[in-house]
Amino acid sequence: MLQSQAQQTVEVSVGRVCTIAEYLLERLVQLNVTSIFGVPGDFNLAFLDYIESHSKLGWVGNCNELNAAYAADGYARVKEGSIGVVVTTFGQKNKLVLHHTFGDGRYDMYFKAAQQVVISHASLQDKATAAAEIDRVITDCVLMARPVYLVLPTDLVSAQIPAERLQTPLNTEPPQNDPETESVVLDEIVKLIEEAERGVIILVDACSIRRNVKDEVFEFAKKTRFPVYSTPMGKTAIPEDYELHGGIYAGVTSRPEVKAKVESAKLIISVGGLKTNFNTGNFTNKISPAQTVELHSDHTRIRLATYHGIGMKHLLPKLTERMQPFKEDVKAIDVPEFTLPVSQEDNDKISHLWLWPRLGQFFKKGDIIVAEAGTAYFGALEIPMPGGSVFMSQFLWCSIGWTVGSTLGAAIAARDMGLPRVILFVGDGSIQMTAQELSTMIRYGVKPIIFVLKNNGYTAERYLHDENAQYNDIATWQGFFLPPMGGTEGETCQSYTVRTKNELSQLLDNVEFAKAEKIQLVEPLMDTHDAPRVLKVLAALLKKAKLEE
């Protein structure tokens, strides 16, 4: 199960008793889960029967477990207030030599392996404690916005337990802050803001999204009229068409006007900061702790002092209440215009310099835009996206292929929510990792627009190390294969290959294409050694760092 914050409704359809499977599924329904991802296997089939017969849940069968996990992740990122769920196999108590094992009688090895990456876990071995354990683990998932792991043995799937607990909603609200400490924290922040006068900026980062404080931080921004900037991992946490949104800050990879404004601020209010290498321009962000207030999910840092247990979810609304509206006209506030004009080049070759701002003209409010780690991510990063759009990337782990499975989950969630378009940007190398899920998209009738940047391999890797190394080459796939995967070309799917700026522009301007009424795949042919501006700057930084080691 994956992220995020949840808002529950309790609509119990079971009686005085229920099976453990029914109890678990009812808790998921209360968290607004409507689709469950996974792969059928010998030891989970009895549980899958309960999913298949459930009136409020749908099963999405994936091509493999890796893709299922990616899909659940994408589903949760789009469907705020819900979580993503993956079902895999297997578990067995008796020491028999069974398939799906190493043949050594160890049936808990998957459970133990999962414990290295989850925030909470349980193996349901006793029906007397099963309901409480389910509630504990799911609550941890929601509160901590981290993955959890549940083992449900086959022989307990249909075990009967009392259903009474289902009448009580799970407590998924973050704990309240200590009032006295919170009061001190508020006083200190307000004092620093008053001393800084108009020299305050807000910097939103990844955990403002993961910890579900986007609304709270936007209210704070609108009330104070402080300029807002985003880190790469905080992109679209604040609507990027907001008049005081100045762009993306990531150290020396930032645009010069953004870098200057952020680093010259008297006070920076950082919300949900995550200081990874790529997120900080390889640690080149010049932000002193002495000029920073950091708001996190479970602590607040004011300059060099840390206040544990003071979380931003409850702190931000109170901080907003304490702020007096500033009277200055918005036009007097000097914020860089977040824009990226289309480059006027003297040739018709599709370049990154031209491609991304041109795509920016294609986006609409409410679009879900997914960008693969690599050239797609670095290119999409600098495009100002319309308000209400959601930018999805996976830039901490950077596992290529993530976006294809994630787009499936995102598209299913978007369909539930009435969001019209999901748009994927992925490289021709990355898509080869998880291309099977294109068939799942067709099978379940979702209709993303997929741009496969065809540049003959791992261009990001070429820039980061050796641009001519053969290990960054890939096998060339001659066109993609939506019809053999179950689609009917021209009816349920459509494929395009575009070789020039003019061909791509005509396609983007095509009204039928923009409607996204069928799954569509576009292959822009691009130069192997071309790359977006941010990738070039970051690659130069990394090479310089290696030389200085």
Coordinates of C-alpha atoms in Angstrom, one line a residue:
M1 CA 0.0 0.0 0.0
L2 CA 1.3 3.4 -0.9
Q3 CA 0.7 7.0 0.4
S4 CA -1.2 9.4 1.2
Q5 CA -3.5 11.4 3.4
A6 CA -7.1 10.1 3.7
Q7 CA -10.6 11.4 4.3
Q8 CA -12.9 8.6 5.2
T9 CA -16.6 7.7 5.0
V10 CA -18.0 4.8 6.8
E11 CA -20.5 2.9 4.8
V12 CA -20.4 -0.6 6.2
S13 CA -22.2 -3.2 4.1
V14 CA -21.2 -6.3 6.2
G15 CA -23.2 -7.8 9.1
R16 CA -22.3 -8.4 12.7
V17 CA -19.5 -10.7 11.6
C18 CA -17.4 -10.7 8.5
T19 CA -14.4 -12.4 7.0
I20 CA -10.9 -11.0 7.5
A21 CA -10.9 -10.3 3.7
E22 CA -14.1 -8.4 3.9
Y23 CA -12.9 -6.4 6.8
L24 CA -9.7 -5.4 5.0
L25 CA -11.5 -4.5 1.8
E26 CA -14.1 -2.4 3.7
R27 CA -11.4 -0.4 5.3
L28 CA -9.9 0.3 1.9
V29 CA -13.3 1.4 0.6
Q30 CA -13.6 3.8 3.5
L31 CA -10.4 5.4 2.3
N32 CA -12.0 5.8 -1.2
V33 CA -10.0 3.1 -2.8
T34 CA -11.8 1.9 -6.0
S35 CA -9.1 -0.1 -7.8
I36 CA -6.6 -2.6 -6.6
F37 CA -3.5 -3.6 -8.6
G38 CA -1.6 -6.8 -8.8
V39 CA -0.9 -10.2 -10.3
P40 CA -2.9 -13.3 -9.6
G41 CA -0.9 -16.2 -8.0
D42 CA -1.7 -19.6 -6.5
F43 CA -1.8 -18.3 -3.0
N44 CA -3.8 -15.1 -3.4
L45 CA -6.7 -16.4 -5.5
A46 CA -9.1 -16.9 -2.6
F47 CA -8.5 -13.2 -1.6
L48 CA -8.9 -12.1 -5.2
D49 CA -12.4 -13.7 -5.3
Y50 CA -13.5 -11.2 -2.6
I51 CA -12.1 -8.3 -4.7
E52 CA -13.7 -9.5 -7.9
S53 CA -17.1 -9.9 -6.2
H54 CA -17.0 -6.5 -4.4
S55 CA -19.5 -4.0 -5.6
K56 CA -17.2 -1.0 -5.0
L57 CA -13.8 -2.3 -5.9
G58 CA -12.2 -3.1 -9.3
W59 CA -9.3 -5.4 -10.0
V60 CA -6.5 -4.2 -12.3
G61 CA -4.4 -7.1 -13.4
N62 CA -0.9 -6.0 -14.3
C63 CA 1.8 -7.7 -16.4
N64 CA 4.2 -8.1 -13.4
E65 CA 4.5 -7.1 -9.8
L66 CA 6.9 -4.2 -10.4
N67 CA 4.5 -2.5 -12.8
A68 CA 1.7 -3.1 -10.3
A69 CA 3.6 -1.3 -7.6
Y70 CA 4.3 1.6 -10.0
A71 CA 0.6 1.8 -10.9
A72 CA -0.5 1.9 -7.3
D73 CA 2.0 4.7 -6.7
G74 CA 0.6 6.7 -9.6
Y75 CA -3.0 6.1 -8.5
A76 CA -2.3 7.4 -5.0
R77 CA -0.5 10.5 -6.3
V78 CA -3.5 11.5 -8.3
K79 CA -6.3 10.4 -6.0
E80 CA -5.5 12.6 -3.0
G81 CA -7.3 11.4 0.0
S82 CA -6.9 7.7 -0.9
I83 CA -4.1 5.2 -1.0
G84 CA -2.7 2.8 -3.6
V85 CA -2.9 -0.9 -3.1
V86 CA -0.9 -3.8 -4.5
V87 CA -1.8 -7.5 -4.0
T88 CA 0.9 -10.1 -4.6
T89 CA 1.5 -13.7 -3.5
F90 CA 2.6 -15.6 -1.3
G91 CA 2.7 -17.1 2.2
Q92 CA 2.5 -20.6 3.8
K93 CA 3.0 -21.8 7.3
N94 CA 3.8 -25.5 6.8
K95 CA 7.5 -26.3 5.9
L96 CA 6.7 -27.8 2.5
V97 CA 8.9 -27.3 -0.5
L98 CA 6.6 -25.2 -2.7
H99 CA 7.0 -23.3 -5.9
H100 CA 7.5 -19.5 -5.6
T101 CA 10.1 -20.2 -3.0
F102 CA 13.8 -21.0 -2.8
G103 CA 13.0 -24.5 -1.8
D104 CA 14.6 -24.1 1.6
G105 CA 11.5 -23.8 3.8
R106 CA 11.8 -20.1 4.4
Y107 CA 8.3 -18.6 3.8
D108 CA 8.9 -15.4 5.6
M109 CA 11.7 -14.1 3.4
Y110 CA 9.5 -11.7 1.4
F111 CA 8.0 -10.4 4.6
K112 CA 11.4 -9.8 6.0
A113 CA 12.7 -8.2 2.8
A114 CA 9.7 -5.8 2.8
Q115 CA 10.5 -4.6 6.3
Q116 CA 13.5 -2.8 5.0
V117 CA 11.4 -0.4 2.9
V118 CA 8.1 0.0 4.7
I119 CA 7.1 2.1 7.7
S120 CA 4.8 -0.5 9.2
H121 CA 4.0 -4.2 8.7
A122 CA 2.0 -7.1 10.1
S123 CA 1.6 -10.8 9.5
L124 CA -2.0 -11.8 10.3
Q125 CA -1.5 -15.1 12.1
D126 CA -4.4 -14.8 14.7
K127 CA -7.9 -13.9 13.8
A128 CA -8.5 -12.4 17.3
T129 CA -6.0 -9.6 16.5
A130 CA -6.4 -9.4 12.8
A131 CA -8.8 -6.4 12.7
A132 CA -6.7 -4.3 15.1
E133 CA -3.5 -5.1 13.1
I134 CA -5.2 -4.1 9.8
D135 CA -6.3 -0.9 11.4
R136 CA -2.9 -0.1 12.8
V137 CA -1.0 -0.7 9.6
I138 CA -3.4 1.2 7.4
T139 CA -3.4 4.1 9.8
D140 CA 0.4 4.2 9.8
C141 CA 0.3 4.2 6.0
V142 CA -1.9 7.3 5.9
L143 CA -0.3 9.2 8.8
M144 CA 3.3 8.6 7.7
A145 CA 2.6 8.8 3.9
R146 CA 4.9 5.7 3.5
P147 CA 4.4 2.2 2.2
V148 CA 3.2 -0.6 4.6
Y149 CA 3.0 -4.4 4.2
L150 CA 0.3 -6.9 5.3
V151 CA 0.6 -10.6 5.1
L152 CA -2.8 -12.4 4.8
P153 CA -2.3 -16.2 4.9
T154 CA -4.7 -18.2 2.7
D155 CA -6.2 -20.1 5.6
L156 CA -7.3 -16.9 7.2
V157 CA -8.8 -15.1 4.2
S158 CA -12.3 -16.5 5.1
A159 CA -11.9 -16.6 8.8
Q160 CA -14.9 -14.9 10.6
I161 CA -14.3 -12.0 12.9
P162 CA -16.5 -9.4 14.5
A163 CA -17.4 -6.4 12.2
E164 CA -18.1 -3.9 15.0
R165 CA -14.8 -2.0 14.6
L166 CA -15.8 -1.0 11.1
Q167 CA -18.3 1.3 12.5
T168 CA -15.6 3.5 13.9
P169 CA -13.5 5.5 11.3
L170 CA -9.8 5.2 11.4
N171 CA -8.1 8.1 13.1
T172 CA -6.0 9.4 10.2
E173 CA -5.5 13.0 11.4
P174 CA -2.0 14.0 12.3
P175 CA -1.5 14.5 16.1
Q176 CA -2.2 17.9 17.5
N177 CA 0.8 20.1 18.3
D178 CA 1.6 20.8 21.9
P179 CA -0.2 24.2 22.5
E180 CA 2.5 25.8 24.6
T181 CA 5.4 24.8 22.2
E182 CA 3.3 25.7 19.2
S183 CA 2.6 29.2 20.6
V184 CA 6.3 29.8 21.1
V185 CA 7.0 28.6 17.5
L186 CA 4.3 30.9 16.1
D187 CA 5.7 33.9 18.0
E188 CA 9.2 33.2 16.8
I189 CA 8.2 32.8 13.1
V190 CA 6.0 36.0 13.2
K191 CA 8.9 37.9 14.8
L192 CA 11.3 36.9 12.0
I193 CA 8.7 37.7 9.3
E194 CA 8.2 41.2 10.8
E195 CA 11.9 41.8 11.0
A196 CA 12.4 40.7 7.3
E197 CA 9.6 43.0 6.2
R198 CA 9.0 42.3 2.5
G199 CA 12.2 40.2 2.2
V200 CA 10.3 36.9 2.7
I201 CA 9.8 34.1 0.2
I202 CA 8.1 30.7 0.4
L203 CA 9.9 27.6 -1.0
V204 CA 7.6 24.6 -1.4
D205 CA 9.1 21.1 -1.7
A206 CA 8.2 17.5 -2.1
C207 CA 6.6 16.8 1.4
S208 CA 4.1 19.7 1.0
I209 CA 2.6 17.3 -1.6
R210 CA 3.2 14.0 0.2
R211 CA 2.0 15.3 3.5
N212 CA -1.1 16.9 2.1
V213 CA -0.5 20.6 3.0
K214 CA -0.9 22.1 -0.5
D215 CA -4.1 23.9 0.4
E216 CA -2.7 25.2 3.7
V217 CA 0.5 26.5 2.2
F218 CA -1.4 28.1 -0.7
E219 CA -3.7 29.9 1.7
F220 CA -0.7 31.1 3.6
A221 CA 0.9 32.4 0.4
K222 CA -2.3 34.2 -0.7
K223 CA -2.8 35.8 2.7
T224 CA 0.8 37.1 3.1
R225 CA 1.4 37.8 -0.6
F226 CA 4.9 36.4 -0.2
P227 CA 6.5 35.3 -3.5
V228 CA 6.5 31.5 -4.0
Y229 CA 9.1 29.3 -5.5
S230 CA 9.2 25.5 -5.9
T231 CA 12.0 23.0 -5.8
P232 CA 12.0 20.4 -8.6
M233 CA 10.2 17.8 -6.4
G234 CA 7.7 20.5 -5.3
K235 CA 6.6 21.3 -8.8
T236 CA 2.8 22.0 -9.1
A237 CA 2.4 22.0 -5.3
I238 CA 1.4 25.6 -5.8
P239 CA -0.5 26.5 -9.0
E240 CA 2.2 27.6 -11.4
D241 CA -0.1 30.2 -13.0
Y242 CA -0.4 31.9 -9.6
E243 CA 0.7 35.5 -10.1
L244 CA 3.4 35.4 -7.4
H245 CA 4.9 32.0 -8.4
G246 CA 8.4 32.8 -9.5
G247 CA 9.6 29.4 -10.9
I248 CA 11.8 26.5 -9.9
Y249 CA 14.8 26.8 -7.6
A250 CA 17.6 24.1 -7.5
G251 CA 20.9 25.9 -6.8
V252 CA 23.0 26.7 -9.8
T253 CA 20.7 24.8 -12.1
S254 CA 18.1 27.4 -11.6
R255 CA 17.5 30.2 -14.0
P256 CA 19.7 33.2 -13.0
E257 CA 16.8 35.5 -12.1
V258 CA 15.2 32.8 -9.8
K259 CA 18.6 31.9 -8.2
A260 CA 19.2 35.6 -7.4
K261 CA 15.8 36.2 -5.8
V262 CA 15.8 33.1 -3.6
E263 CA 19.4 33.4 -2.4
S264 CA 19.0 37.1 -1.6
A265 CA 15.9 36.7 0.5
K266 CA 16.1 37.8 4.1
L267 CA 13.9 35.0 5.2
I268 CA 12.9 31.7 3.5
I269 CA 10.0 29.7 4.7
S270 CA 10.7 26.2 3.5
V271 CA 7.7 23.8 3.4
G272 CA 8.3 20.1 3.3
G273 CA 12.0 20.3 2.2
L274 CA 13.8 17.2 0.9
K275 CA 17.4 18.0 0.3
T276 CA 18.5 15.4 -2.2
N277 CA 21.3 15.9 -4.7
F278 CA 19.1 16.4 -7.8
N279 CA 16.5 18.4 -5.9
T280 CA 19.2 20.9 -4.7
G281 CA 21.3 21.1 -7.9
N282 CA 23.8 18.7 -6.6
F283 CA 23.8 20.5 -3.2
T284 CA 24.5 23.9 -4.7
N285 CA 21.5 25.6 -3.1
K286 CA 22.9 28.6 -1.2
I287 CA 20.4 28.8 1.7
S288 CA 21.8 29.5 5.1
P289 CA 20.0 27.9 8.2
A290 CA 20.3 31.4 9.8
Q291 CA 17.8 32.8 7.2
T292 CA 15.4 29.8 7.1
V293 CA 12.3 28.5 8.8
E294 CA 11.7 24.9 8.0
L295 CA 8.2 23.4 8.3
H296 CA 8.0 19.6 8.3
S297 CA 5.4 16.9 9.1
D298 CA 6.7 16.2 12.6
H299 CA 9.0 19.1 13.5
T300 CA 9.7 22.7 12.9
R301 CA 13.2 24.2 12.6
I302 CA 13.7 28.0 13.2
R303 CA 17.2 28.9 12.3
L304 CA 19.3 26.6 14.4
A305 CA 16.6 25.6 16.9
T306 CA 14.5 22.4 16.3
Y307 CA 11.0 22.0 17.8
H308 CA 10.1 18.3 17.7
G309 CA 6.4 17.3 17.5
I310 CA 5.4 20.6 15.9
G311 CA 3.9 19.5 12.5
M312 CA 3.1 21.8 9.6
K313 CA -0.4 20.4 9.0
H314 CA -1.8 22.1 12.1
L315 CA 0.8 24.9 12.3
L316 CA 0.2 26.5 8.9
P317 CA -3.4 27.5 9.4
K318 CA -2.6 29.1 12.7
L319 CA 0.4 30.9 11.2
T320 CA -1.9 32.1 8.4
E321 CA -4.3 33.5 11.0
R322 CA -1.5 35.4 12.7
M323 CA -0.5 37.2 9.5
Q324 CA -1.9 40.6 8.6
P325 CA -2.6 41.1 4.9
F326 CA -0.1 43.3 3.2
K327 CA -1.5 46.3 1.6
E328 CA 1.0 46.8 -1.2
D329 CA -0.3 46.3 -4.7
V330 CA 0.7 43.0 -6.2
K331 CA 2.3 44.8 -9.1
A332 CA 4.9 46.3 -6.8
I333 CA 6.2 42.9 -5.7
D334 CA 9.2 41.9 -7.8
V335 CA 8.7 38.3 -8.8
P336 CA 10.3 36.8 -11.9
E337 CA 7.7 35.9 -14.5
F338 CA 7.6 32.1 -14.7
T339 CA 7.5 31.6 -18.5
L340 CA 9.4 29.7 -21.2
P341 CA 9.0 31.1 -24.7
V342 CA 9.3 28.9 -27.7
S343 CA 12.8 29.0 -29.1
Q344 CA 13.1 30.4 -32.7
E345 CA 15.6 28.1 -34.3
D346 CA 16.7 28.2 -38.0
N347 CA 16.0 24.5 -38.7
D348 CA 13.0 22.1 -38.5
K349 CA 14.8 19.5 -36.3
I350 CA 13.0 18.7 -33.0
S351 CA 15.3 19.9 -30.3
H352 CA 14.8 20.0 -26.5
L353 CA 15.2 23.8 -26.6
W354 CA 12.2 24.0 -28.8
L355 CA 10.2 21.0 -27.7
W356 CA 9.4 21.7 -24.1
P357 CA 8.1 25.3 -24.4
R358 CA 6.1 24.2 -27.4
L359 CA 4.5 21.4 -25.4
G360 CA 3.8 24.0 -22.7
Q361 CA 1.3 25.6 -25.1
F362 CA -0.5 22.2 -25.4
F363 CA -1.2 21.7 -21.7
K364 CA -4.6 22.6 -20.1
K365 CA -5.9 23.1 -16.7
G366 CA -6.4 19.8 -14.9
D367 CA -3.8 17.8 -17.0
I368 CA -1.8 15.2 -15.2
I369 CA 1.7 15.3 -16.6
V370 CA 4.1 12.4 -16.0
A371 CA 7.8 12.7 -16.8
E372 CA 10.3 10.0 -16.7
A373 CA 13.6 10.4 -14.9
G374 CA 16.1 11.6 -17.5
T375 CA 15.7 14.0 -20.4
A376 CA 11.9 14.0 -20.1
Y377 CA 12.0 15.2 -16.4
F378 CA 14.7 17.8 -17.0
G379 CA 12.8 19.2 -20.0
A380 CA 9.4 19.3 -18.3
L381 CA 10.8 20.8 -15.2
E382 CA 11.1 24.3 -16.7
I383 CA 7.6 24.4 -18.3
P384 CA 5.1 26.5 -16.4
M385 CA 2.1 24.3 -16.0
P386 CA -1.5 25.5 -15.9
G387 CA -3.3 25.8 -12.6
G388 CA -5.0 22.6 -11.4
S389 CA -2.5 20.4 -13.3
V390 CA -0.5 17.7 -11.4
F391 CA 3.2 17.0 -12.3
M392 CA 4.3 13.5 -11.4
S393 CA 7.9 12.3 -11.4
Q394 CA 10.0 10.0 -9.3
F395 CA 13.2 11.9 -8.8
L396 CA 14.5 10.5 -5.5
W397 CA 14.9 6.9 -6.5
C398 CA 15.1 7.7 -10.3
S399 CA 14.1 4.1 -11.4
I400 CA 13.6 4.3 -15.1
G401 CA 10.4 2.8 -16.4
W402 CA 8.4 4.0 -13.4
T403 CA 6.3 6.4 -15.4
V404 CA 4.7 3.8 -17.6
G405 CA 3.1 1.8 -14.8
S406 CA 2.5 5.0 -12.9
T407 CA 0.6 6.4 -15.8
L408 CA -1.7 3.4 -15.8
G409 CA -2.6 4.0 -12.1
A410 CA -2.8 7.8 -12.6
A411 CA -5.2 7.4 -15.6
I412 CA -7.5 5.1 -13.6
A413 CA -7.6 7.5 -10.8
A414 CA -8.1 10.4 -13.2
R415 CA -11.1 8.6 -14.7
D416 CA -12.6 8.2 -11.3
M417 CA -12.2 11.9 -10.6
G418 CA -13.4 13.1 -14.0
L419 CA -10.0 14.6 -15.0
P420 CA -9.8 14.6 -18.8
R421 CA -6.1 14.1 -19.7
V422 CA -3.1 12.1 -18.6
I423 CA 0.1 12.9 -20.6
L424 CA 3.3 10.8 -20.3
F425 CA 6.8 11.8 -21.5
V426 CA 9.2 8.8 -21.5
G427 CA 12.4 8.0 -23.3
D428 CA 12.8 5.1 -25.8
G429 CA 15.2 3.5 -23.3
S430 CA 13.1 3.8 -20.2
I431 CA 9.9 2.5 -21.9
Q432 CA 11.6 -0.7 -22.7
M433 CA 11.7 -1.5 -19.0
T434 CA 7.9 -1.6 -18.5
A435 CA 6.3 -1.4 -21.9
Q436 CA 4.0 -4.3 -21.1
E437 CA 1.7 -2.0 -19.3
L438 CA 0.6 -0.4 -22.5
S439 CA -1.4 -3.5 -23.0
T440 CA -3.0 -3.1 -19.6
M441 CA -4.0 0.5 -20.5
I442 CA -5.7 -0.7 -23.6
R443 CA -7.4 -3.6 -21.7
Y444 CA -8.9 -1.3 -19.0
G445 CA -9.8 1.5 -21.5
V446 CA -7.7 4.4 -20.2
K447 CA -6.6 6.9 -22.8
P448 CA -3.3 8.6 -21.9
I449 CA -1.3 10.6 -24.5
I450 CA 2.2 9.0 -24.5
F451 CA 5.2 10.8 -26.0
V452 CA 8.1 8.5 -26.5
L453 CA 11.3 10.6 -27.0
K454 CA 13.1 8.5 -29.6
N455 CA 16.8 9.4 -29.2
N456 CA 18.4 5.9 -29.3
G457 CA 19.3 5.2 -25.7
Y458 CA 20.0 6.7 -22.3
T459 CA 20.8 10.3 -23.2
A460 CA 20.9 11.4 -19.5
E461 CA 23.5 8.7 -18.7
R462 CA 25.5 9.9 -21.7
Y463 CA 25.7 13.4 -20.3
L464 CA 26.5 12.2 -16.7
H465 CA 29.4 10.0 -17.7
D466 CA 30.5 9.1 -21.2
E467 CA 28.4 10.2 -24.1
N468 CA 29.8 7.7 -26.5
A469 CA 29.8 4.6 -24.3
Q470 CA 28.0 1.7 -26.0
Y471 CA 26.3 0.6 -22.8
N472 CA 24.0 3.6 -23.2
D473 CA 22.8 2.3 -26.5
I474 CA 19.6 0.3 -26.8
A475 CA 18.0 -2.1 -29.2
T476 CA 15.9 0.0 -31.7
W477 CA 12.2 -0.8 -31.7
Q478 CA 10.8 0.1 -35.1
G479 CA 7.6 1.8 -34.0
F480 CA 5.5 0.9 -31.1
F481 CA 3.0 -1.8 -31.0
L482 CA -0.4 -0.7 -29.7
P483 CA -2.5 -2.9 -32.1
P484 CA -0.6 -6.2 -31.2
M485 CA -1.2 -5.3 -27.6
G486 CA -5.0 -5.3 -28.1
G487 CA -5.8 -2.0 -29.6
T488 CA -7.4 -1.2 -33.0
E489 CA -5.5 1.4 -34.8
G490 CA -7.7 4.4 -35.6
E491 CA -10.5 3.2 -33.3
T492 CA -9.2 2.5 -29.8
C493 CA -5.6 3.6 -30.3
Q494 CA -3.5 5.8 -32.6
S495 CA 0.2 6.0 -33.2
Y496 CA 2.2 8.8 -34.7
T497 CA 5.9 9.3 -35.7
V498 CA 6.9 13.0 -36.1
R499 CA 10.2 14.0 -37.6
T500 CA 10.0 17.8 -37.7
K501 CA 8.9 20.8 -35.6
N502 CA 6.2 21.4 -38.2
E503 CA 4.8 17.9 -38.0
L504 CA 4.7 17.9 -34.2
S505 CA 3.1 21.4 -34.1
Q506 CA 0.4 20.3 -36.5
L507 CA -0.4 17.3 -34.3
L508 CA -0.5 19.4 -31.1
D509 CA -2.9 21.8 -32.8
N510 CA -5.1 19.0 -34.0
V511 CA -8.4 19.3 -32.0
E512 CA -9.2 15.5 -32.2
F513 CA -5.7 14.6 -30.9
A514 CA -6.0 17.1 -28.0
K515 CA -9.4 15.6 -26.9
A516 CA -7.5 12.4 -25.8
E517 CA -10.5 10.2 -26.7
K518 CA -8.3 7.1 -27.4
I519 CA -4.9 6.0 -26.2
Q520 CA -2.3 7.8 -28.4
L521 CA 1.4 7.3 -28.8
V522 CA 3.7 9.9 -30.4
E523 CA 7.3 9.3 -31.3
P524 CA 9.2 12.5 -31.8
L525 CA 12.5 11.6 -33.5
M526 CA 15.3 13.5 -31.7
D527 CA 19.1 13.8 -31.8
T528 CA 20.9 11.2 -29.7
H529 CA 23.2 13.8 -28.0
D530 CA 20.7 16.6 -27.5
A531 CA 19.5 17.4 -24.0
P532 CA 17.5 20.0 -22.0
R533 CA 19.3 23.0 -20.4
V534 CA 19.0 21.8 -16.8
L535 CA 20.5 18.4 -17.6
K536 CA 23.5 20.0 -19.3
V537 CA 24.1 22.2 -16.3
L538 CA 23.8 19.4 -13.8
A539 CA 26.0 17.1 -15.8
A540 CA 28.7 19.8 -15.9
L541 CA 28.5 20.1 -12.1
L542 CA 28.8 16.4 -11.6
K543 CA 31.8 16.1 -13.9
K544 CA 33.5 19.0 -12.2
A545 CA 32.9 17.4 -8.8
K546 CA 34.5 14.1 -10.0
L547 CA 37.6 16.0 -11.2
E548 CA 37.9 17.6 -7.8
E549 CA 37.7 14.4 -5.8

